[in-house]
């Protein structure tokens, strides 16, 4: 009832052929505040340098396994870069997300707009990722990650060197790998650190409380997530969905990374680059199938399960 009336306009078209997102104009008293979270992911029994290999291996493996049913990852670029103050690996990707979106977003989004663009600058141990979509041009998700050996400690309380005004907005959460995902459909016993035993390195199942157990060496990923969604009327619900998505993504992917340690801990960066190149070729073929409509068939039962899950979340 506080929304300002707007004149009817012709629907705009973006370059991809889909309609752009037209939000309500906000009331005059509305003030936008961005969402700022810092997730501290504590991973046991590996060092920060070993994590670099494990993380790249995990991303390649997950990208291949999740490229199906009309969804997938398209790698446009994966190449070295050198900036004024840093150098590393630059990647540019397109995520065809389709069924990953909740009903209320799918209801207003044209099919051609159901994709995300991602740019990442990996100058390890510092990494920056920016995610956006041509459908909602003002939406931007920025992730800045710093990797360090050891557990979170007072010296790293402001590891991202945030100014005082952003420190007041920041919400800090620690992610414990022994905590199961809230979505029970995402749980897999073979990817649960509480049951995983390393055959190569002799690691016993991880017990709750490992973060406080000084006898277990750890490293920490400090992920600063900034969500900019300045659309009045949709802001709260969309931001809640996005931050819950990121939280679950960090938990699930790092549980995989830890439980796959026997697969990657012995690898070199040369091994990883070879895997990335092979993965890029495979994903490109899948992306072409998705664009042409020849991709794998979608499991209707999976869609039904997701609809039930979303209804439960709304309640």
mmCIF file with all atom_site columns, N, CA, C and O in Angstrom, residues 196-203 257-266:
data_model
loop_
_atom_site.group_PDB
_atom_site.id
_atom_site.type_symbol
_atom_site.label_atom_id
_atom_site.label_alt_id
_atom_site.label_comp_id
_atom_site.label_asym_id
_atom_site.label_entity_id
_atom_site.label_seq_id
_atom_site.pdbx_PDB_ins_code
_atom_site.Cartn_x
_atom_site.Cartn_y
_atom_site.Cartn_z
_atom_site.occupancy
_atom_site.B_iso_or_equiv
_atom_site.pdbx_formal_charge
_atom_site.auth_seq_id
_atom_site.auth_comp_id
_atom_site.auth_asym_id
_atom_site.auth_atom_id
_atom_site.pdbx_PDB_model_num
ATOM 1  N N  . UNK A 1 196 ? 33.419 -40.946 7.784  1.00 0.00 ? 196 UNK A N  1
ATOM 2  C CA . UNK A 1 196 ? 34.519 -41.124 6.835  1.00 0.00 ? 196 UNK A CA 1
ATOM 3  C C  . UNK A 1 196 ? 35.804 -41.569 7.539  1.00 0.00 ? 196 UNK A C  1
ATOM 4  O O  . UNK A 1 196 ? 36.218 -40.993 8.540  1.00 0.00 ? 196 UNK A O  1
ATOM 5  N N  . UNK A 1 197 ? 36.444 -42.587 6.965  1.00 0.00 ? 197 UNK A N  1
ATOM 6  C CA . UNK A 1 197 ? 37.755 -43.040 7.412  1.00 0.00 ? 197 UNK A CA 1
ATOM 7  C C  . UNK A 1 197 ? 38.699 -43.058 6.212  1.00 0.00 ? 197 UNK A C  1
ATOM 8  O O  . UNK A 1 197 ? 38.388 -43.661 5.186  1.00 0.00 ? 197 UNK A O  1
ATOM 9  N N  . UNK A 1 198 ? 39.832 -42.378 6.339  1.00 0.00 ? 198 UNK A N  1
ATOM 10 C CA . UNK A 1 198 ? 40.793 -42.311 5.240  1.00 0.00 ? 198 UNK A CA 1
ATOM 11 C C  . UNK A 1 198 ? 41.627 -43.586 5.186  1.00 0.00 ? 198 UNK A C  1
ATOM 12 O O  . UNK A 1 198 ? 42.288 -43.948 6.156  1.00 0.00 ? 198 UNK A O  1
ATOM 13 N N  . UNK A 1 199 ? 41.596 -44.242 4.028  1.00 0.00 ? 199 UNK A N  1
ATOM 14 C CA . UNK A 1 199 ? 42.404 -45.436 3.849  1.00 0.00 ? 199 UNK A CA 1
ATOM 15 C C  . UNK A 1 199 ? 43.869 -45.087 3.607  1.00 0.00 ? 199 UNK A C  1
ATOM 16 O O  . UNK A 1 199 ? 44.766 -45.826 4.012  1.00 0.00 ? 199 UNK A O  1
ATOM 17 N N  . UNK A 1 200 ? 44.114 -43.950 2.949  1.00 0.00 ? 200 UNK A N  1
ATOM 18 C CA . UNK A 1 200 ? 45.487 -43.564 2.624  1.00 0.00 ? 200 UNK A CA 1
ATOM 19 C C  . UNK A 1 200 ? 46.213 -42.902 3.794  1.00 0.00 ? 200 UNK A C  1
ATOM 20 O O  . UNK A 1 200 ? 47.411 -43.092 3.986  1.00 0.00 ? 200 UNK A O  1
ATOM 21 N N  . UNK A 1 201 ? 45.480 -42.100 4.564  1.00 0.00 ? 201 UNK A N  1
ATOM 22 C CA . UNK A 1 201 ? 46.133 -41.280 5.587  1.00 0.00 ? 201 UNK A CA 1
ATOM 23 C C  . UNK A 1 201 ? 45.746 -41.674 7.005  1.00 0.00 ? 201 UNK A C  1
ATOM 24 O O  . UNK A 1 201 ? 46.226 -41.068 7.971  1.00 0.00 ? 201 UNK A O  1
ATOM 25 N N  . UNK A 1 202 ? 44.867 -42.662 7.148  1.00 0.00 ? 202 UNK A N  1
ATOM 26 C CA . UNK A 1 202 ? 44.543 -43.196 8.466  1.00 0.00 ? 202 UNK A CA 1
ATOM 27 C C  . UNK A 1 202 ? 43.709 -42.289 9.342  1.00 0.00 ? 202 UNK A C  1
ATOM 28 O O  . UNK A 1 202 ? 43.677 -42.470 10.569 1.00 0.00 ? 202 UNK A O  1
ATOM 29 N N  . UNK A 1 203 ? 43.003 -41.321 8.744  1.00 0.00 ? 203 UNK A N  1
ATOM 30 C CA . UNK A 1 203 ? 42.161 -40.422 9.534  1.00 0.00 ? 203 UNK A CA 1
ATOM 31 C C  . UNK A 1 203 ? 40.940 -41.179 10.053 1.00 0.00 ? 203 UNK A C  1
ATOM 32 O O  . UNK A 1 203 ? 40.238 -41.839 9.292  1.00 0.00 ? 203 UNK A O  1
ATOM 33 N N  . UNK A 1 257 ? 34.754 -32.138 0.052  1.00 0.00 ? 257 UNK A N  1
ATOM 34 C CA . UNK A 1 257 ? 36.200 -31.934 -0.045 1.00 0.00 ? 257 UNK A CA 1
ATOM 35 C C  . UNK A 1 257 ? 36.936 -32.785 0.981  1.00 0.00 ? 257 UNK A C  1
ATOM 36 O O  . UNK A 1 257 ? 37.930 -33.450 0.664  1.00 0.00 ? 257 UNK A O  1
ATOM 37 N N  . UNK A 1 258 ? 36.444 -32.779 2.206  1.00 0.00 ? 258 UNK A N  1
ATOM 38 C CA . UNK A 1 258 ? 37.114 -33.541 3.265  1.00 0.00 ? 258 UNK A CA 1
ATOM 39 C C  . UNK A 1 258 ? 36.991 -35.047 3.027  1.00 0.00 ? 258 UNK A C  1
ATOM 40 O O  . UNK A 1 258 ? 37.968 -35.788 3.176  1.00 0.00 ? 258 UNK A O  1
ATOM 41 N N  . UNK A 1 259 ? 35.812 -35.507 2.647  1.00 0.00 ? 259 UNK A N  1
ATOM 42 C CA . UNK A 1 259 ? 35.597 -36.954 2.481  1.00 0.00 ? 259 UNK A CA 1
ATOM 43 C C  . UNK A 1 259 ? 36.209 -37.495 1.187  1.00 0.00 ? 259 UNK A C  1
ATOM 44 O O  . UNK A 1 259 ? 36.308 -38.714 1.023  1.00 0.00 ? 259 UNK A O  1
ATOM 45 N N  . UNK A 1 260 ? 36.616 -36.613 0.291  1.00 0.00 ? 260 UNK A N  1
ATOM 46 C CA . UNK A 1 260 ? 37.306 -37.032 -0.939 1.00 0.00 ? 260 UNK A CA 1
ATOM 47 C C  . UNK A 1 260 ? 38.820 -36.882 -0.813 1.00 0.00 ? 260 UNK A C  1
ATOM 48 O O  . UNK A 1 260 ? 39.543 -36.952 -1.811 1.00 0.00 ? 260 UNK A O  1
ATOM 49 N N  . UNK A 1 261 ? 39.315 -36.705 0.384  1.00 0.00 ? 261 UNK A N  1
ATOM 50 C CA . UNK A 1 261 ? 40.723 -36.372 0.584  1.00 0.00 ? 261 UNK A CA 1
ATOM 51 C C  . UNK A 1 261 ? 41.667 -37.428 0.016  1.00 0.00 ? 261 UNK A C  1
ATOM 52 O O  . UNK A 1 261 ? 42.760 -37.103 -0.473 1.00 0.00 ? 261 UNK A O  1
ATOM 53 N N  . UNK A 1 262 ? 41.250 -38.686 0.020  1.00 0.00 ? 262 UNK A N  1
ATOM 54 C CA . UNK A 1 262 ? 42.100 -39.752 -0.536 1.00 0.00 ? 262 UNK A CA 1
ATOM 55 C C  . UNK A 1 262 ? 42.245 -39.620 -2.052 1.00 0.00 ? 262 UNK A C  1
ATOM 56 O O  . UNK A 1 262 ? 43.200 -40.144 -2.634 1.00 0.00 ? 262 UNK A O  1
ATOM 57 N N  . UNK A 1 263 ? 41.303 -38.926 -2.685 1.00 0.00 ? 263 UNK A N  1
ATOM 58 C CA . UNK A 1 263 ? 41.330 -38.775 -4.137 1.00 0.00 ? 263 UNK A CA 1
ATOM 59 C C  . UNK A 1 263 ? 42.266 -37.656 -4.587 1.00 0.00 ? 263 UNK A C  1
ATOM 60 O O  . UNK A 1 263 ? 42.799 -37.707 -5.700 1.00 0.00 ? 263 UNK A O  1
ATOM 61 N N  . UNK A 1 264 ? 42.456 -36.625 -3.743 1.00 0.00 ? 264 UNK A N  1
ATOM 62 C CA . UNK A 1 264 ? 43.168 -35.440 -4.230 1.00 0.00 ? 264 UNK A CA 1
ATOM 63 C C  . UNK A 1 264 ? 44.423 -35.039 -3.452 1.00 0.00 ? 264 UNK A C  1
ATOM 64 O O  . UNK A 1 264 ? 45.255 -34.294 -3.980 1.00 0.00 ? 264 UNK A O  1
ATOM 65 N N  . UNK A 1 265 ? 44.604 -35.499 -2.208 1.00 0.00 ? 265 UNK A N  1
ATOM 66 C CA . UNK A 1 265 ? 45.677 -34.953 -1.364 1.00 0.00 ? 265 UNK A CA 1
ATOM 67 C C  . UNK A 1 265 ? 47.080 -35.179 -1.945 1.00 0.00 ? 265 UNK A C  1
ATOM 68 O O  . UNK A 1 265 ? 48.012 -34.423 -1.662 1.00 0.00 ? 265 UNK A O  1
ATOM 69 N N  . UNK A 1 266 ? 47.239 -36.199 -2.770 1.00 0.00 ? 266 UNK A N  1
ATOM 70 C CA . UNK A 1 266 ? 48.534 -36.504 -3.361 1.00 0.00 ? 266 UNK A CA 1
ATOM 71 C C  . UNK A 1 266 ? 48.789 -35.729 -4.657 1.00 0.00 ? 266 UNK A C  1
ATOM 72 O O  . UNK A 1 266 ? 49.874 -35.797 -5.222 1.00 0.00 ? 266 UNK A O  1
#
